[in-house]
Coordinates of C-alpha atoms in Angstrom, one line a residue:
M1 CA -9.5 159.2 -2.9
E2 CA -6.8 156.9 -4.7
S3 CA -5.6 155.7 -1.3
L4 CA -8.9 155.3 0.1
F5 CA -9.9 152.6 -2.9
G6 CA -6.7 151.0 -2.0
A7 CA -7.9 150.3 1.7
F8 CA -11.0 149.8 0.3
T9 CA -9.9 146.8 -2.3
S10 CA -7.5 145.3 0.4
E11 CA -10.2 145.0 2.8
A12 CA -12.3 143.0 0.1
R13 CA -9.6 140.5 -0.8
A14 CA -9.2 140.0 2.8
I15 CA -13.0 139.3 3.2
G16 CA -13.5 137.5 -0.2
G17 CA -10.6 136.3 -1.6
E18 CA -9.0 137.2 -4.9
L19 CA -11.0 139.7 -6.9
H20 CA -10.4 141.0 -10.1
E21 CA -9.3 145.0 -10.3
P22 CA -12.1 146.0 -12.6
A23 CA -15.3 144.8 -9.9
C24 CA -13.4 146.4 -7.0
R25 CA -13.6 149.9 -9.1
M26 CA -16.9 149.3 -10.1
A27 CA -17.8 148.4 -6.4
W28 CA -15.9 151.5 -5.4
N29 CA -17.9 154.0 -7.6
A30 CA -21.2 152.4 -6.6
L31 CA -20.1 152.8 -2.9
V32 CA -19.1 156.5 -3.5
Y33 CA -22.0 157.3 -5.4
E34 CA -24.4 155.9 -3.7
S35 CA -22.8 157.5 -0.3
F36 CA -24.4 160.5 -1.4
G37 CA -28.1 159.2 -2.2
D38 CA -30.5 160.8 -4.0
E39 CA -29.4 164.1 -3.0
G40 CA -26.0 164.2 -4.4
A41 CA -27.5 162.7 -7.8
G42 CA -29.7 165.7 -7.7
W43 CA -27.0 168.0 -6.9
L44 CA -24.3 166.6 -10.2
E45 CA -27.4 166.9 -12.3
A46 CA -28.0 170.4 -11.5
W47 CA -24.2 171.1 -11.5
I48 CA -23.7 169.4 -14.8
H49 CA -27.4 171.4 -15.8
L50 CA -25.8 175.0 -15.0
S51 CA -22.6 174.5 -16.5
L52 CA -23.8 173.3 -19.7
H53 CA -26.5 176.5 -20.0
C54 CA -23.3 178.5 -18.9
V55 CA -20.7 177.2 -21.6
L56 CA -23.5 177.2 -24.4
R57 CA -23.6 181.4 -23.5
I58 CA -19.9 181.4 -23.6
V59 CA -19.7 179.0 -27.4
A60 CA -22.6 181.5 -28.4
N61 CA -20.9 184.6 -27.8
S62 CA -17.0 184.1 -27.2
P63 CA -15.5 180.6 -28.1
E64 CA -12.2 182.3 -28.4
L65 CA -12.1 182.2 -24.7
I66 CA -12.4 178.4 -24.3
L67 CA -8.9 178.1 -26.1
R68 CA -7.1 180.9 -23.7
A69 CA -9.2 179.6 -20.7
D70 CA -6.6 176.9 -18.1
L71 CA -8.5 173.7 -18.6
G72 CA -5.7 171.2 -17.3
D73 CA -4.2 168.6 -19.2
L74 CA -6.7 167.5 -22.3
G75 CA -3.9 165.5 -24.0
S76 CA -3.5 166.2 -27.9
E77 CA -6.8 164.6 -28.5
G78 CA -8.9 166.3 -26.0
A79 CA -7.2 169.8 -27.1
A80 CA -7.5 169.1 -30.6
R81 CA -10.9 168.5 -30.5
I82 CA -11.8 171.8 -28.0
R83 CA -10.1 173.6 -30.7
S84 CA -12.2 172.1 -33.2
I85 CA -15.4 173.0 -31.6
C86 CA -14.4 176.2 -30.9
E87 CA -12.8 177.3 -34.6
A88 CA -16.6 175.6 -36.0
A89 CA -18.4 177.9 -33.6
E90 CA -16.4 180.8 -34.6
E91 CA -16.8 180.3 -38.0
R92 CA -20.7 180.0 -37.5
R93 CA -20.7 183.1 -35.8
H94 CA -19.4 185.4 -38.5
G95 CA -20.4 182.8 -41.1
G96 CA -23.7 184.1 -41.0
G97 CA -24.7 180.3 -40.0
G98 CA -27.7 181.8 -37.6
G99 CA -27.5 181.7 -33.8
G100 CA -26.6 184.9 -32.1
D101 CA -26.6 185.7 -28.7
V102 CA -28.1 183.4 -26.1
D103 CA -31.0 184.6 -24.1
E104 CA -29.5 185.6 -21.1
G105 CA -32.9 185.4 -19.6
S106 CA -33.0 181.4 -19.7
L107 CA -29.3 180.8 -17.4
Y108 CA -29.7 179.9 -14.1
W109 CA -26.4 181.1 -13.4
Q110 CA -25.0 183.5 -15.6
V111 CA -21.4 184.0 -16.5
G112 CA -19.4 187.0 -15.5
D113 CA -19.3 189.8 -18.3
S114 CA -15.6 190.3 -18.1
E115 CA -13.3 188.0 -20.1
A116 CA -11.4 187.6 -16.5
S117 CA -15.0 186.2 -15.4
T118 CA -15.3 184.0 -17.8
L119 CA -11.8 182.4 -18.1
R120 CA -12.3 181.7 -14.2
F121 CA -15.2 179.7 -15.1
L122 CA -13.8 177.6 -17.7
S123 CA -10.9 176.9 -14.9
E124 CA -13.3 176.3 -12.4
L125 CA -15.3 173.6 -14.8
A126 CA -12.3 171.7 -16.0
R127 CA -11.5 171.5 -12.1
G128 CA -14.7 170.2 -11.4
C129 CA -15.1 167.7 -14.3
R130 CA -11.6 166.7 -13.2
L131 CA -12.6 166.0 -9.9
L132 CA -15.7 164.2 -10.6
R133 CA -13.2 161.8 -12.7
D134 CA -10.7 160.8 -9.8
L135 CA -14.3 160.2 -7.9
S136 CA -14.9 157.8 -10.6
I137 CA -18.3 158.1 -10.5
L138 CA -18.9 159.1 -13.8
D139 CA -20.0 155.9 -15.3
T140 CA -22.5 155.4 -12.0
A141 CA -23.9 159.1 -12.4
H142 CA -24.3 158.1 -16.0
S143 CA -28.2 158.9 -15.3
A144 CA -27.4 161.9 -13.8
V145 CA -25.0 164.1 -16.4
R146 CA -27.6 162.8 -19.3
G147 CA -31.0 164.0 -16.9
A148 CA -29.0 167.1 -16.9
A149 CA -27.8 167.3 -20.7
T150 CA -31.8 166.5 -21.3
R151 CA -33.1 169.1 -19.1
M152 CA -30.5 171.7 -20.7
V153 CA -32.0 170.7 -24.8
C154 CA -35.9 171.3 -23.5
D155 CA -34.9 174.7 -21.7
N156 CA -33.5 176.0 -25.3
V157 CA -36.2 174.1 -27.2
G158 CA -39.0 175.7 -25.3
A159 CA -37.5 179.2 -26.2
Q160 CA -38.4 179.0 -29.3
E161 CA -41.9 177.9 -29.1
S162 CA -44.6 180.3 -32.1
Q163 CA -41.2 181.3 -33.0
W164 CA -41.5 180.4 -36.6
E165 CA -40.8 183.5 -39.0
E166 CA -36.9 182.5 -39.2
A167 CA -35.3 178.9 -39.3
A168 CA -34.2 177.8 -35.4
L169 CA -33.3 173.6 -35.9
L170 CA -29.1 174.0 -37.3
A171 CA -28.7 177.1 -35.2
L172 CA -29.9 175.8 -31.9
L173 CA -28.3 171.9 -32.7
Q174 CA -24.9 173.0 -33.6
S175 CA -24.8 175.9 -30.0
V176 CA -26.6 172.3 -28.2
C177 CA -23.9 170.4 -29.7
H178 CA -20.8 172.6 -29.5
A179 CA -21.7 173.1 -25.6
A180 CA -21.9 169.3 -24.5
G181 CA -18.7 168.7 -26.7
I182 CA -16.6 170.5 -24.5
L183 CA -17.9 169.0 -21.4
D184 CA -17.8 165.5 -23.0
V185 CA -13.8 166.5 -23.4
L186 CA -13.7 167.9 -19.8
L187 CA -15.3 164.6 -18.2
A188 CA -13.9 162.3 -20.0
N189 CA -10.2 162.0 -20.8
P190 CA -9.5 160.5 -23.8
P191 CA -13.1 162.3 -25.1
A192 CA -16.0 160.5 -25.6
R193 CA -19.0 162.0 -27.6
S194 CA -21.5 160.6 -25.5
L195 CA -23.2 163.2 -24.1
A196 CA -22.8 165.5 -27.6
D197 CA -24.7 162.3 -29.0
H198 CA -27.4 162.1 -26.7
V199 CA -27.6 166.1 -27.0
E200 CA -28.2 166.3 -30.4
S201 CA -30.5 162.9 -30.9
H202 CA -33.3 164.3 -28.0
L203 CA -33.2 167.9 -29.3
Y204 CA -34.3 166.3 -32.8
A205 CA -37.3 164.4 -30.8
Q206 CA -37.9 167.7 -28.4
F207 CA -37.5 170.2 -31.5
S208 CA -40.4 167.9 -33.7
A209 CA -42.4 167.2 -30.9
L210 CA -42.7 171.4 -30.0
R211 CA -43.4 171.7 -33.8
V212 CA -46.0 169.4 -34.0
S213 CA -48.3 170.5 -31.5
E214 CA -48.2 174.1 -32.9
L215 CA -48.2 172.7 -36.7
F216 CA -52.0 173.4 -36.9
S217 CA -51.5 177.4 -35.7
I218 CA -48.0 176.9 -38.1
I219 CA -50.2 176.5 -41.2
V220 CA -52.8 178.9 -40.4
D221 CA -49.9 181.7 -40.2
Y222 CA -48.5 180.2 -43.5
P223 CA -46.8 181.9 -45.7
D224 CA -45.1 183.5 -42.9
S225 CA -44.1 180.1 -40.9
R226 CA -42.0 178.9 -43.5
A227 CA -39.3 178.3 -41.9
A228 CA -41.0 176.6 -39.2
I229 CA -42.3 174.2 -41.9
D230 CA -38.3 173.7 -43.5
D231 CA -37.6 173.0 -39.8
L232 CA -39.6 170.0 -38.8
R233 CA -39.0 168.6 -42.0
T234 CA -35.5 168.4 -41.4
C235 CA -36.6 166.7 -38.2
V236 CA -39.0 164.1 -40.2
A237 CA -36.5 162.9 -42.3
K238 CA -33.9 162.7 -39.3
L239 CA -36.4 160.8 -37.1
G240 CA -38.7 159.0 -40.1
N241 CA -41.8 160.2 -38.1
M242 CA -43.7 161.2 -40.8
R243 CA -47.3 158.8 -40.5
Q244 CA -47.3 160.2 -36.4
V245 CA -47.2 163.7 -37.5
A246 CA -49.4 163.5 -40.0
V247 CA -52.1 161.5 -37.4
S248 CA -51.7 164.4 -35.2
L249 CA -52.7 166.8 -37.4
R250 CA -55.5 165.2 -38.7
D251 CA -56.9 164.8 -34.7
S252 CA -56.2 168.5 -34.3
V253 CA -57.9 169.3 -37.3
Q254 CA -60.5 167.3 -36.8
Q255 CA -61.2 168.9 -32.9
R256 CA -60.5 172.5 -34.1
L257 CA -62.0 173.1 -37.6
L258 CA -64.6 170.5 -38.3
H259 CA -67.1 172.1 -36.5
P260 CA -70.3 173.5 -36.8
G261 CA -68.5 177.0 -35.7
A262 CA -65.9 177.4 -38.1
T263 CA -67.6 178.8 -41.8
T264 CA -67.1 176.8 -44.7
G265 CA -65.1 179.7 -45.9
D266 CA -62.2 179.3 -42.9
I267 CA -62.4 175.5 -43.2
L268 CA -61.8 176.2 -47.0
T269 CA -58.6 178.2 -46.3
Q270 CA -57.4 176.3 -43.9
Y271 CA -57.2 173.5 -46.4
I272 CA -55.4 175.2 -48.7
S273 CA -52.7 176.4 -46.4
A274 CA -52.7 172.6 -45.3
I275 CA -52.0 171.7 -49.0
R276 CA -49.2 174.5 -49.6
C277 CA -47.5 173.4 -46.5
L278 CA -47.9 169.5 -46.0
R279 CA -46.8 169.3 -49.5
L280 CA -43.3 170.9 -48.5
L281 CA -43.1 168.8 -45.7
D282 CA -44.2 165.5 -47.6
P283 CA -43.5 165.6 -51.4
S284 CA -45.0 162.2 -52.0
S285 CA -48.7 163.5 -50.0
T286 CA -49.3 160.7 -48.4
M287 CA -49.4 162.9 -45.3
L288 CA -51.8 165.3 -46.9
E289 CA -54.1 162.1 -47.8
V290 CA -53.9 161.5 -43.9
V291 CA -54.5 164.7 -43.1
A292 CA -57.0 165.6 -46.1
Q293 CA -59.5 162.7 -46.0
P294 CA -62.0 163.7 -42.9
I295 CA -61.7 167.2 -44.1
R296 CA -62.8 166.6 -47.9
S297 CA -65.6 164.3 -46.3
Y298 CA -66.5 167.0 -44.1
L299 CA -66.6 169.6 -46.9
R300 CA -68.8 167.3 -48.9
S301 CA -71.5 167.9 -45.8
R302 CA -71.8 171.0 -46.1
D303 CA -74.5 172.5 -48.4
N304 CA -72.5 175.9 -49.7
T305 CA -68.9 174.3 -50.3
V306 CA -69.6 174.2 -54.1
P307 CA -70.4 178.0 -53.9
C308 CA -67.9 178.9 -51.3
I309 CA -65.0 177.1 -53.7
V310 CA -66.5 178.9 -57.4
Q311 CA -66.9 182.2 -55.6
D312 CA -63.3 182.0 -54.6
M313 CA -62.7 181.1 -58.2
V314 CA -63.6 183.8 -59.8
S315 CA -62.5 186.8 -57.4
A316 CA -59.2 187.9 -58.5
E317 CA -58.1 188.0 -55.2
S318 CA -58.0 184.4 -54.3
E319 CA -55.5 181.9 -54.9
L320 CA -57.8 179.7 -56.9
F321 CA -58.0 182.4 -59.5
E322 CA -54.3 182.1 -60.0
D323 CA -54.6 178.7 -60.5
L324 CA -58.0 179.6 -63.1
A325 CA -56.2 181.6 -65.0
S326 CA -52.5 179.7 -65.1
G327 CA -53.0 179.0 -68.5
P328 CA -53.9 176.3 -70.6
A329 CA -54.9 172.8 -68.7
V330 CA -52.8 170.0 -68.6
L331 CA -55.1 166.5 -67.6
L332 CA -53.9 164.0 -65.8
D333 CA -54.5 160.5 -67.2
S334 CA -57.0 158.6 -65.3
T335 CA -58.3 160.9 -63.2
P336 CA -61.7 163.7 -63.5
E337 CA -61.9 165.9 -65.9
G338 CA -60.6 169.5 -64.2
V339 CA -57.8 168.0 -62.3
V340 CA -54.1 169.4 -63.6
Y341 CA -50.5 169.5 -63.5
D342 CA -49.1 171.8 -60.4
E343 CA -46.5 173.4 -62.5
E344 CA -44.6 173.7 -59.3
Y345 CA -44.5 170.0 -58.6
S346 CA -44.9 168.5 -62.1
G347 CA -41.3 169.7 -63.0
R348 CA -39.7 167.7 -60.3
D349 CA -37.6 164.2 -61.0
W350 CA -40.0 161.7 -60.7
E351 CA -40.1 159.2 -57.2
P352 CA -42.1 155.9 -55.9
L353 CA -44.7 156.5 -53.7
P354 CA -43.8 155.5 -50.5
V355 CA -45.2 152.2 -48.8
E356 CA -47.8 154.2 -46.9
A357 CA -49.4 155.5 -50.1
K358 CA -51.7 152.8 -50.9
S359 CA -54.6 152.5 -53.3
T360 CA -57.2 154.0 -51.1
Y361 CA -54.7 157.6 -51.1
R362 CA -56.5 159.5 -53.7
T363 CA -55.0 162.4 -53.3
A364 CA -51.0 160.7 -52.9
Q365 CA -51.8 159.4 -56.7
R366 CA -52.6 163.4 -57.8
R367 CA -49.3 164.5 -55.6
D368 CA -48.6 166.8 -59.1
A369 CA -52.2 168.0 -59.3
D370 CA -52.4 172.2 -58.5
V371 CA -54.6 173.5 -55.3
L372 CA -57.9 174.1 -57.6
S373 CA -57.9 170.4 -58.5
L374 CA -58.0 169.1 -55.4
L375 CA -61.1 170.9 -54.6
V376 CA -62.8 169.6 -57.5
S377 CA -62.1 166.2 -56.4
I378 CA -63.7 166.3 -53.5
Y379 CA -66.9 165.6 -55.6
D380 CA -67.3 162.5 -58.3
T381 CA -68.0 164.9 -60.9
R382 CA -67.2 168.5 -62.2
D383 CA -71.0 168.9 -63.4
V384 CA -71.7 170.8 -59.6
F385 CA -69.2 173.1 -60.2
V386 CA -70.2 174.0 -63.9
Q387 CA -73.8 174.3 -62.8
E388 CA -72.6 176.5 -59.7
F389 CA -71.2 178.6 -62.1
E390 CA -73.7 179.2 -64.8
A391 CA -75.7 179.9 -61.8
H392 CA -73.0 182.5 -60.8
L393 CA -72.7 184.1 -64.6
A394 CA -76.0 184.6 -64.8
Q395 CA -76.7 186.6 -61.7
S396 CA -73.9 188.2 -62.7
L397 CA -75.2 189.2 -65.7
L398 CA -78.2 191.0 -64.7
E399 CA -76.4 193.2 -62.3
C400 CA -74.3 194.5 -64.9
E401 CA -74.3 197.8 -66.0
G402 CA -74.1 199.2 -69.7
Y403 CA -73.5 195.5 -71.1
D404 CA -70.6 195.8 -69.8
T405 CA -69.3 191.7 -70.0
T406 CA -65.6 191.9 -69.9
R407 CA -64.9 190.7 -66.7
E408 CA -67.4 188.0 -67.6
I409 CA -66.0 186.9 -70.5
K410 CA -62.6 186.5 -69.0
Q411 CA -64.3 183.9 -66.2
V412 CA -65.8 182.2 -69.0
E413 CA -62.5 181.9 -71.2
M414 CA -60.7 180.4 -68.0
M415 CA -63.2 178.0 -66.9
K416 CA -63.2 176.9 -70.6
L417 CA -59.3 175.7 -70.0
R418 CA -60.0 174.4 -66.9
F419 CA -63.1 172.5 -67.8
G420 CA -63.3 172.5 -71.4
G421 CA -65.4 174.4 -74.2
P422 CA -68.2 171.8 -74.5
A423 CA -69.2 172.2 -70.6
M424 CA -69.3 176.2 -71.4
E425 CA -71.9 176.3 -74.0
R426 CA -74.6 177.3 -71.8
C427 CA -72.2 180.3 -70.5
E428 CA -71.8 181.1 -74.5
V429 CA -75.2 181.6 -74.9
M430 CA -75.4 183.8 -72.2
L431 CA -73.4 186.1 -73.2
K432 CA -74.6 186.3 -76.7
D433 CA -77.7 186.9 -75.4
M434 CA -76.0 190.3 -73.4
A435 CA -74.4 190.8 -76.6
D436 CA -77.7 190.8 -78.6
S437 CA -79.6 192.7 -76.3
K438 CA -76.9 195.7 -75.8
R439 CA -77.7 196.2 -79.7
I440 CA -81.1 195.4 -79.8
N441 CA -81.2 198.6 -76.9
Q442 CA -78.8 200.9 -79.1
S443 CA -81.3 200.2 -82.3
V444 CA -84.4 200.9 -80.4
A445 CA -82.5 204.4 -79.1
E446 CA -81.4 205.2 -81.9
S447 CA -85.1 204.9 -83.5
G448 CA -86.4 207.2 -80.7
R449 CA -88.8 204.6 -79.9
C450 CA -88.2 204.8 -76.2
N451 CA -86.4 206.6 -73.4
P452 CA -83.0 206.0 -73.7
V453 CA -82.5 205.2 -70.3
H454 CA -84.7 202.2 -69.7
Q455 CA -82.8 199.0 -70.9
A456 CA -83.9 195.4 -71.8
T457 CA -82.4 192.1 -71.3
V458 CA -83.6 189.6 -73.6
V459 CA -82.9 185.9 -72.4
S460 CA -82.9 182.5 -73.9
R461 CA -84.9 181.3 -71.0
Q462 CA -83.5 177.6 -71.5
F463 CA -80.2 178.2 -71.3
W464 CA -80.2 180.7 -68.6
A465 CA -79.7 178.8 -64.5
P466 CA -82.5 180.3 -62.6
A467 CA -81.3 183.7 -60.9
T468 CA -82.1 185.1 -57.8
M469 CA -83.5 188.8 -58.0
E470 CA -83.7 191.3 -55.2
Q471 CA -87.6 192.5 -55.2
Y472 CA -88.0 196.6 -56.0
A473 CA -89.8 199.0 -57.3
L474 CA -90.9 199.7 -61.0
P475 CA -89.5 203.4 -62.1
P476 CA -93.1 205.5 -62.5
P477 CA -93.1 205.6 -66.1
M478 CA -92.6 202.0 -66.4
A479 CA -95.0 201.7 -63.4
A480 CA -97.4 203.3 -65.5
M481 CA -97.4 200.7 -68.5
R482 CA -98.4 198.1 -66.8

């Protein structure tokens, strides 16, 4: 090949006079590469693509074999880099760094299971790379090499679709970068880092795009999908695409959640999960505000939003019940009553809000508020929640048997901590009416003037919220007294 290059140079000088060696070398590279046409570029890309897949499998499963393979004269720098990559891969395998075996189904060309076939493959790969160097076409074929690396990244990232229970980014990044690093050394002497750098940046972009497209479903699956949230947070920190992620999720929420087919309970559940997840992605809550604004507006337009929130507040199985029962409220300054700190976030070191968190971002200004506080702040007043709780309490008290108000007393005490004692004055009167009714009925029963199976509740009507009573037939003795 060098003799052909010499003839080419001599002929070029004879035609065009004195030419510089680099100019001749560039012209020769272009001539050799272009002589193969598009088909040759496709062959080269396919070969490098398959080689990367196979090297990836070897690095993941048997990196020590690379050190034993005949890779030719790599020079001291190249040999040192190969050794460093293999040692890092071996440490990751045995040190619990994740990764594991590469899925054989993702490989187009399988490396043999025996050590001999693996060593033979590595030797042939090194010879092929030397041939490419000798042909001096790698610079001209730069796009084909990067295209192959890009395809390899896409293949491996695609295998992580819907795999949310375990963190995958770090192990995947190490594997593909190690494979690209090996090929970097074999293709360039002295070794370059162009391919490994390209693989790293492209993997972050592809992995981020995958998880962003799945983010709505990841939030639905939270907390089982916590590992996927952590991976996406790493990508966002690397790429700085927080705003794009938030806008994409907001569009998904508007399309898939905010429509008449979704119940208010489902929307609230998804909103609560979004609060948890987006605070992990962005502690400043700026991303949460972008996503939350249309959800909050839509919830305000539904008539049963407040009843659903109050029902969850008093249900022992609900997350909101945990917030309500979390203890004395720590009121935020300059915010509506009922907004309190979330202990998980209020204990962090203070950080300034990012530039994106303008004054219109109400949630970002309450980034330490707990989930229940964010739901309360959907409305500009707490009164709607107090009134709804009064109606709930009245209904619950009228339906309780034997004047057992233990559960209701606990609920009222928790509401006092959240909304203050004065807001619960009417509820206190209801509870007192129940206690007085119990005492009156006991006195009547002890006097023998009334059948003890009949019990009456005496209420202070002006303090009781209207309650819905089902139609029912009176017992015969009481019906006869009418």
